[in-house]
mmCIF file of C-alpha atoms in Angstrom:
data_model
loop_
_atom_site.group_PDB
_atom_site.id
_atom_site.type_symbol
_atom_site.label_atom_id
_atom_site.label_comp_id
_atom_site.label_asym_id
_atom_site.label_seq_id
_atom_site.Cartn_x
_atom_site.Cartn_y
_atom_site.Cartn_z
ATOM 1 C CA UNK A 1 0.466 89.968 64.879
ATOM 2 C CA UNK A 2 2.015 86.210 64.590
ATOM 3 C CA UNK A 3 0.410 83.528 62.169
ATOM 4 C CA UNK A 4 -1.246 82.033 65.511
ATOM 5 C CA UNK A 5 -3.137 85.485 66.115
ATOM 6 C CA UNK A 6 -6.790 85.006 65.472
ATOM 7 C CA UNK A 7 -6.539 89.142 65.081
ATOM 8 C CA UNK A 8 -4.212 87.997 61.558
ATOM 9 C CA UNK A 9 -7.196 85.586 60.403
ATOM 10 C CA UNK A 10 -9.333 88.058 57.779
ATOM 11 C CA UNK A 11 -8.930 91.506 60.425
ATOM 12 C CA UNK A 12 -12.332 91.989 62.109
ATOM 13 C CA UNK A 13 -14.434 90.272 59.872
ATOM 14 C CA UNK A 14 -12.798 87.460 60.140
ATOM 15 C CA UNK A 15 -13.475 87.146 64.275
ATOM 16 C CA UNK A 16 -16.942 88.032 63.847
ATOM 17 C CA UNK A 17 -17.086 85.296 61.534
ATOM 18 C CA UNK A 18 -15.220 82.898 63.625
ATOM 19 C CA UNK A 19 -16.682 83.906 66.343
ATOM 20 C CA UNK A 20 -20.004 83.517 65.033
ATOM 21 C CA UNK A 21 -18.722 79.779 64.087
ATOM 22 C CA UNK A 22 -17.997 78.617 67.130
ATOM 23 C CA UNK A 23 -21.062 80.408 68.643
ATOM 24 C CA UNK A 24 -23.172 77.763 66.879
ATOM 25 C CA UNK A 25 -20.747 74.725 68.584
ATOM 26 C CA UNK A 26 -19.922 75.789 71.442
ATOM 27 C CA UNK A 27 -22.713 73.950 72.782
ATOM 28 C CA UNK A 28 -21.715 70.946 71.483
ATOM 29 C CA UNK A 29 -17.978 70.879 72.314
ATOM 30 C CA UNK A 30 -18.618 71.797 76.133
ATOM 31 C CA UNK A 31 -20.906 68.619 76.740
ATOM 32 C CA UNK A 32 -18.260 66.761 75.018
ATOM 33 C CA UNK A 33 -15.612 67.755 77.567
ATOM 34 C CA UNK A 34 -18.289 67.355 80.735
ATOM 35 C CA UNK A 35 -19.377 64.709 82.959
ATOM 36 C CA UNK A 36 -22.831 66.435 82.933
ATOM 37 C CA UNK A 37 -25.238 65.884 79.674
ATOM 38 C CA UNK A 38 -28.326 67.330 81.303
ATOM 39 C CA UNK A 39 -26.745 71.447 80.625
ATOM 40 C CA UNK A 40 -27.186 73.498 77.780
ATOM 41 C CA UNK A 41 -25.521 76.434 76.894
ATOM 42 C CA UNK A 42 -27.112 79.939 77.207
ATOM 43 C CA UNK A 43 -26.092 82.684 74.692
ATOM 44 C CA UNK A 44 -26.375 86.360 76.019
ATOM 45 C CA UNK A 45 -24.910 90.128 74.845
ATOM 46 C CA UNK A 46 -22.623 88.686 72.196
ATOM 47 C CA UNK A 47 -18.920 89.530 73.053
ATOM 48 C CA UNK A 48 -18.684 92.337 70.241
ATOM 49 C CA UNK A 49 -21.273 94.465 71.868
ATOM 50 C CA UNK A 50 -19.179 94.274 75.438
ATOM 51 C CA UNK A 51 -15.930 94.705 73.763
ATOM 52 C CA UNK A 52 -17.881 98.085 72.111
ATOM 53 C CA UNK A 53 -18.645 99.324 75.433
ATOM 54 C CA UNK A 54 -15.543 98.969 76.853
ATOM 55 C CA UNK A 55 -13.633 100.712 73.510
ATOM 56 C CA UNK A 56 -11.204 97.774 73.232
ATOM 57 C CA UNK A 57 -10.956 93.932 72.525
ATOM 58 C CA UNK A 58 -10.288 91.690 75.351
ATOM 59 C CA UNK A 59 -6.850 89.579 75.007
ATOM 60 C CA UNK A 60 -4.931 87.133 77.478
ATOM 61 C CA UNK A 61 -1.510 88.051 78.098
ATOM 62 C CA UNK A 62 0.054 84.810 79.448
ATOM 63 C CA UNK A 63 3.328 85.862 81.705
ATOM 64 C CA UNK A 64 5.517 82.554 81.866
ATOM 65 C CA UNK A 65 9.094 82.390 83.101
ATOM 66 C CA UNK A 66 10.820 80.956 86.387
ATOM 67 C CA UNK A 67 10.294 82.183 89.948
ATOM 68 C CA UNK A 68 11.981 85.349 90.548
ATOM 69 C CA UNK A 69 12.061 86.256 87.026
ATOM 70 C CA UNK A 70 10.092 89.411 86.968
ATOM 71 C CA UNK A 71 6.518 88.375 86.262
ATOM 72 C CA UNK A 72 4.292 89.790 88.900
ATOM 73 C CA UNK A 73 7.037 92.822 88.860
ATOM 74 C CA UNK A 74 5.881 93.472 85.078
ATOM 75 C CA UNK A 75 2.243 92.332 85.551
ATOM 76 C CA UNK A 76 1.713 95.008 88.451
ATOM 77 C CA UNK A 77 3.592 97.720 86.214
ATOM 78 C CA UNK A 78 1.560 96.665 82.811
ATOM 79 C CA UNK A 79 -1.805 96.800 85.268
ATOM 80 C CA UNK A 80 -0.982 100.281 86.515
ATOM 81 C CA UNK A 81 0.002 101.751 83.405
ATOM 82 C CA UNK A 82 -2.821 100.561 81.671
ATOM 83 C CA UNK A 83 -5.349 101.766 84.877
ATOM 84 C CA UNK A 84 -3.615 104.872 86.131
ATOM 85 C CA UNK A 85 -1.721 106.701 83.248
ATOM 86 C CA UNK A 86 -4.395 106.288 79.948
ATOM 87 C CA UNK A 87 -6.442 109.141 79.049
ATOM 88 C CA UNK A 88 -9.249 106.449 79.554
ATOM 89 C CA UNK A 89 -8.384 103.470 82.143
ATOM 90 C CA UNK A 90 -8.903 100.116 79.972
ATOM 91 C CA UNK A 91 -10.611 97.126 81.932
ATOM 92 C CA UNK A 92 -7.445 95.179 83.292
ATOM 93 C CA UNK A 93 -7.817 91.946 85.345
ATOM 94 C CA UNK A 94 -4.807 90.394 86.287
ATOM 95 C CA UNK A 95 -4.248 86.956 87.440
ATOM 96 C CA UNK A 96 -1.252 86.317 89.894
ATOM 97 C CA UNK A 97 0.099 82.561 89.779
ATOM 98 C CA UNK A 98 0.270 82.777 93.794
ATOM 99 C CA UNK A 99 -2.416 84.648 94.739
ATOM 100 C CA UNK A 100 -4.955 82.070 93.046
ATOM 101 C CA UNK A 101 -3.714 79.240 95.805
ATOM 102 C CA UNK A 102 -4.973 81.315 98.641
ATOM 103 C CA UNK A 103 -8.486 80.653 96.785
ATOM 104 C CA UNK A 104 -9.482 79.026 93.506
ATOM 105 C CA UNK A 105 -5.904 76.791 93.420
ATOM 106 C CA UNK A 106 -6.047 76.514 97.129
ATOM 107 C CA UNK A 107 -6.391 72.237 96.479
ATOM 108 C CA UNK A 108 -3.185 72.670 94.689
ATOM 109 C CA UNK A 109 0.008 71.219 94.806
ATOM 110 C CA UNK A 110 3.307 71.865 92.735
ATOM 111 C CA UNK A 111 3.322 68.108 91.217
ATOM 112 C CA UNK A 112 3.144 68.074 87.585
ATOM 113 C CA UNK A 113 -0.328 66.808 87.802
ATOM 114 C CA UNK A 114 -1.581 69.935 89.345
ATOM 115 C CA UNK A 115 0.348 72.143 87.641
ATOM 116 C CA UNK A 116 -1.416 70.894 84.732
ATOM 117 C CA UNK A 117 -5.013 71.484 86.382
ATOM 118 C CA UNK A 118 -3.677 74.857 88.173
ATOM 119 C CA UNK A 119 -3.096 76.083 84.125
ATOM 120 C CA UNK A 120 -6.553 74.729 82.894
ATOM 121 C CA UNK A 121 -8.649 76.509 85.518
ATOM 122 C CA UNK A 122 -6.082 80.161 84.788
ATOM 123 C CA UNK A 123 -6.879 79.624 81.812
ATOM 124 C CA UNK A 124 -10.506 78.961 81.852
ATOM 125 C CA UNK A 125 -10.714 81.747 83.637
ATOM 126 C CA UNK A 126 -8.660 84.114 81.683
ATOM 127 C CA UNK A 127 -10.758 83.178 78.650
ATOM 128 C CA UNK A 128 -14.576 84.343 80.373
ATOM 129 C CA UNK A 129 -12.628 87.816 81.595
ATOM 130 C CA UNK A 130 -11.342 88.060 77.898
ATOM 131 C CA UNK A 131 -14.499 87.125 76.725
ATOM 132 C CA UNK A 132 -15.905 90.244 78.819
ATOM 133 C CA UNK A 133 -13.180 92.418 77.016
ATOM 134 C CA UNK A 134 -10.868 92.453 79.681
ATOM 135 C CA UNK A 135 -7.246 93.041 78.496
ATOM 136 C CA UNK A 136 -5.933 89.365 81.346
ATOM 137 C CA UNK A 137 -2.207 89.669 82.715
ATOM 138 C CA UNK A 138 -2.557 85.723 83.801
ATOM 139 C CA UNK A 139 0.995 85.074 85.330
ATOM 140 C CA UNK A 140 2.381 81.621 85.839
ATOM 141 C CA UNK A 141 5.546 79.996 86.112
ATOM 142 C CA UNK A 142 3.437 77.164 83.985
ATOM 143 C CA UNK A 143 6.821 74.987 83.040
ATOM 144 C CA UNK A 144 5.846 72.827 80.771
ATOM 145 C CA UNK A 145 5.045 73.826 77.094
ATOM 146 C CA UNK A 146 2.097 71.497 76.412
ATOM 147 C CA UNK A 147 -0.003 73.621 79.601
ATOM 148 C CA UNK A 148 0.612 76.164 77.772
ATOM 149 C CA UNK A 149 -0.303 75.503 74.146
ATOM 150 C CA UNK A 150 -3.707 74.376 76.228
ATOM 151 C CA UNK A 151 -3.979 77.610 77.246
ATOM 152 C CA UNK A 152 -3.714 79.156 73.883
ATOM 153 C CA UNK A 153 -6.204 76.821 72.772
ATOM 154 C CA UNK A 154 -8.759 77.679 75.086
ATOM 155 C CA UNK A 155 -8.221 80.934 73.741
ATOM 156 C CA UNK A 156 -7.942 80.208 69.593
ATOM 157 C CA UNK A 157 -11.030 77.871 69.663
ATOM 158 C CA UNK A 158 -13.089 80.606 71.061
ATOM 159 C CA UNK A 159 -11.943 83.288 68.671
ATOM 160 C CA UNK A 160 -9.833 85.368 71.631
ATOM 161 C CA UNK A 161 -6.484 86.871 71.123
ATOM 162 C CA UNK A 162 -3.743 84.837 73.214
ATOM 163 C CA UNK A 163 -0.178 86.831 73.945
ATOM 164 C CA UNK A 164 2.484 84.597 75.349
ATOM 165 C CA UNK A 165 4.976 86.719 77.385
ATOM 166 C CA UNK A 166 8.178 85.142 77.937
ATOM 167 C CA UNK A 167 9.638 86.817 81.238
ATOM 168 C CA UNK A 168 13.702 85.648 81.139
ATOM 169 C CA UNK A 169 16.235 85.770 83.546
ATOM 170 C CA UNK A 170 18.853 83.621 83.858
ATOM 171 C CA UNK A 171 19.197 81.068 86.627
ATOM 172 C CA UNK A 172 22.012 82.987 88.238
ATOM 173 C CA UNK A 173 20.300 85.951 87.837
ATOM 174 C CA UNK A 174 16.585 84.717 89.502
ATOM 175 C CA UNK A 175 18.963 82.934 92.157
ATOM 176 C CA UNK A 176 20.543 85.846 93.539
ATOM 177 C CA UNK A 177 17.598 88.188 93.361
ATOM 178 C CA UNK A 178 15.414 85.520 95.285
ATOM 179 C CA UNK A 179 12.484 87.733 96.426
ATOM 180 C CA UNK A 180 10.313 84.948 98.510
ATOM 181 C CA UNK A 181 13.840 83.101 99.708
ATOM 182 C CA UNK A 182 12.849 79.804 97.688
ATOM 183 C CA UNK A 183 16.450 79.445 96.164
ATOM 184 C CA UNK A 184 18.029 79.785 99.174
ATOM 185 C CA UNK A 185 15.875 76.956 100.686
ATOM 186 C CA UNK A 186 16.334 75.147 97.462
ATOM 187 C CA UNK A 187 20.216 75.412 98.040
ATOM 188 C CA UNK A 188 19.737 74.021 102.103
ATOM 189 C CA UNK A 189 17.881 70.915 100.768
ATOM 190 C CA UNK A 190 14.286 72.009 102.378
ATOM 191 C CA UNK A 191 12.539 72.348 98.935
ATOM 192 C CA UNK A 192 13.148 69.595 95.935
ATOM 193 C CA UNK A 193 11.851 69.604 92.647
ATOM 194 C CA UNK A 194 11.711 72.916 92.326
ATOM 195 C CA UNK A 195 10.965 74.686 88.507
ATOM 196 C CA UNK A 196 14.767 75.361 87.043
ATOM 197 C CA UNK A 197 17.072 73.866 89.257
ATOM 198 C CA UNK A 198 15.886 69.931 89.626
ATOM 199 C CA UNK A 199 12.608 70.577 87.937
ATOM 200 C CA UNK A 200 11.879 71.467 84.121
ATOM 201 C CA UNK A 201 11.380 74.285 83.195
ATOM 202 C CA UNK A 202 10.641 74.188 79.378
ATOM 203 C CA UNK A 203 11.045 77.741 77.881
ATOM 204 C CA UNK A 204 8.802 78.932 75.145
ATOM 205 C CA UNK A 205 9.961 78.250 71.603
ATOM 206 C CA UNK A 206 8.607 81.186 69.399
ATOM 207 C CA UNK A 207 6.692 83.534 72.131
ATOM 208 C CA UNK A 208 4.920 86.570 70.606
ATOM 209 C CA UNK A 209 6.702 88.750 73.274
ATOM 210 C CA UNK A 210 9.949 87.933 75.037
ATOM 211 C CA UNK A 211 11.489 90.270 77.717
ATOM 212 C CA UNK A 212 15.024 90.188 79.006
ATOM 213 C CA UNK A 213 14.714 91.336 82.259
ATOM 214 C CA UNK A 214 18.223 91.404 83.805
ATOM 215 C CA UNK A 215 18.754 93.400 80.410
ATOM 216 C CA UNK A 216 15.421 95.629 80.436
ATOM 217 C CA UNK A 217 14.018 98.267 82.896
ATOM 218 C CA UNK A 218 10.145 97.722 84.577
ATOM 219 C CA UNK A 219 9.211 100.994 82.719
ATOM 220 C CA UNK A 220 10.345 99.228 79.066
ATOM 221 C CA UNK A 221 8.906 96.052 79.991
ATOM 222 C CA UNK A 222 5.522 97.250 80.163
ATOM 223 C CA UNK A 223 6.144 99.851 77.674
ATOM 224 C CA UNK A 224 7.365 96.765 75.141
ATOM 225 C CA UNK A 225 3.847 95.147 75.993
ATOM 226 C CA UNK A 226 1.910 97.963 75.429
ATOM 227 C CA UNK A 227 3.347 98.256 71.985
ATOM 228 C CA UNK A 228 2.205 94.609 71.395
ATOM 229 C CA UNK A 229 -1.060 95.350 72.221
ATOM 230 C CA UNK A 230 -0.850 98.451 69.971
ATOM 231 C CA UNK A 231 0.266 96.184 66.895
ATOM 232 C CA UNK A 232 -2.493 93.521 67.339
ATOM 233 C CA UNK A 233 -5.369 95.975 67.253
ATOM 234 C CA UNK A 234 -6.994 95.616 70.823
ATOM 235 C CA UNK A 235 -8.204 99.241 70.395
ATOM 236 C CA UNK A 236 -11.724 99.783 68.781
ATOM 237 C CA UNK A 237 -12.030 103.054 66.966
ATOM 238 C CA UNK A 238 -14.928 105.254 68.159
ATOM 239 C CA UNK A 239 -17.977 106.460 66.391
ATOM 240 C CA UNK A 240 -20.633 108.575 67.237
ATOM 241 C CA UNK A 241 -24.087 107.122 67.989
ATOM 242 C CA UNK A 242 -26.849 109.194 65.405
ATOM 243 C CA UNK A 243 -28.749 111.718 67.354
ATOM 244 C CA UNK A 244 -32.343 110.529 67.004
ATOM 245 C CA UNK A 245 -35.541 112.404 66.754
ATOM 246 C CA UNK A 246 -37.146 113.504 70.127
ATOM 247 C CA UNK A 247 -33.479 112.644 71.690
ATOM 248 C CA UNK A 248 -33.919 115.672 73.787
ATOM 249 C CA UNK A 249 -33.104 118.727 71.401
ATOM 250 C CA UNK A 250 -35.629 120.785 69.598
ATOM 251 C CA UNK A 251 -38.840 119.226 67.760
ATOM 252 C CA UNK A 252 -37.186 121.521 64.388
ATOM 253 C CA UNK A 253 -35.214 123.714 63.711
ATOM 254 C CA UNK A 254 -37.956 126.481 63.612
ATOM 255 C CA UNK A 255 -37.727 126.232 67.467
ATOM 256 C CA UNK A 256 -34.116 127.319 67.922
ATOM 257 C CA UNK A 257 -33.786 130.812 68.848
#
């Protein structure tokens, strides 16, 4: 994992212990960021347990790159191979950039000022399904690089793994592939300010995962991810629970036959 992986800081022990950290301020920090002073902060089955249950750790995978680049593409690949071809299915929950405005974005806009909010609620989100030991495919065009570091923050200060995926394409490449026919609107003058032509679009600097994908297949995309996730440790080894006494076998072993 990269130096910003909280997987890299002291291997398990050193998220339980971070974990365990913030545990004791979390209250404190979330009535410093709300309007509200009258809430407290209720503790239940900590995270490890969950994350137990499940088999595996729950991580954000943050899919970033401009419109027609490939991110839902990958996203619904990663999801399904994940789901449908592991010998056991891992707890997936993927977050598509578009279809959060028919609902929790709906309010939305595409100025810069709700792009900013449109990342902090993803990302708020992503964190509690992470936090449940979900393995979150959050994607977002999310152009600007200081949305995103948010979102990684949301994520460090609470001990969870954070992934940024950095789906490139070239402009000429998303332009003529131009799946919703945005560009071509774009190019007739009925959209402005759009992410990569007359808009910013401020790629990531040093992503943990970058994918090419005018130079890389679906199938290696998600295969590439899944490697990641390998490499960081997301998997929790599995141990057998100690039979106890009266667990529903003989009273001693003068009663077997």
């Amino acid at each position: 994992p990269g130096p910003r992986s909280p997987i890299a800081c002291g291997g398990r022990g050193g998220v339980m212990r971070m974990a365990m950290g913030f545990a004791m301020l979390l209250p404190y920090l979330a009535l410093a960021s709300t309007k509200s002073d009258n809430i407290k902060y209720h503790q239940g089955i900590p995270r490890e347990e969950k994350w137990k249950a499940i088999g595996h750790k729950g991580i954000t995978l943050w899919m970033t790159g401009l419109s027609g680049s490939g991110k839902s593409t990958v996203s619904v690949a990663l999801e399904n191979a994940l789901v449908e071809h592991q010998p056991k299915s891992y707890f997936v929950y993927r977050l598509d950039g578009d279809n959060l405005r028919y609902g929790l974005n709906r309010d939305l806009g595409f100025a810069p000022e709700d792009r900013k909010e449109n990342v902090r609620r993803v990302a708020e989100v992503a964190k509690l399904f992470a936090e449940a030991g979900a393995i979150v495919i959050a994607g977002l065009i999310s152009p600007y690089r200081s949305d995103r570091q948010y979102a990684r923050e949301v994520h460090l200060n609470a001990s969870l793994p954070f992934l940024e995926v950095f789906i490139d394409a070239p402009l000429a490449v998303v332009q003529k592939r131009d799946p919703k026919g945005l560009y071509a609107k774009v190019a007739e003058g009925k959209i402005k300010n759009f992410t990569g032509v007359d808009a910013p679009y401020e790629a990531p600097e040093t992503p943990e995962v970058h994918i090419k994908t005018d130079e890389t297949t679906v199938t290696e995309a998600a295969n590439f991810i899944m490697r990641k996730l390998d490499a960081v440790g997301i998997n929790l080894p599995r141990r057998f629970r100690p039979f106890e006494e009266n667990g529903g076998g003989p009273a001693s072993c003068g009663a077997l036959a």
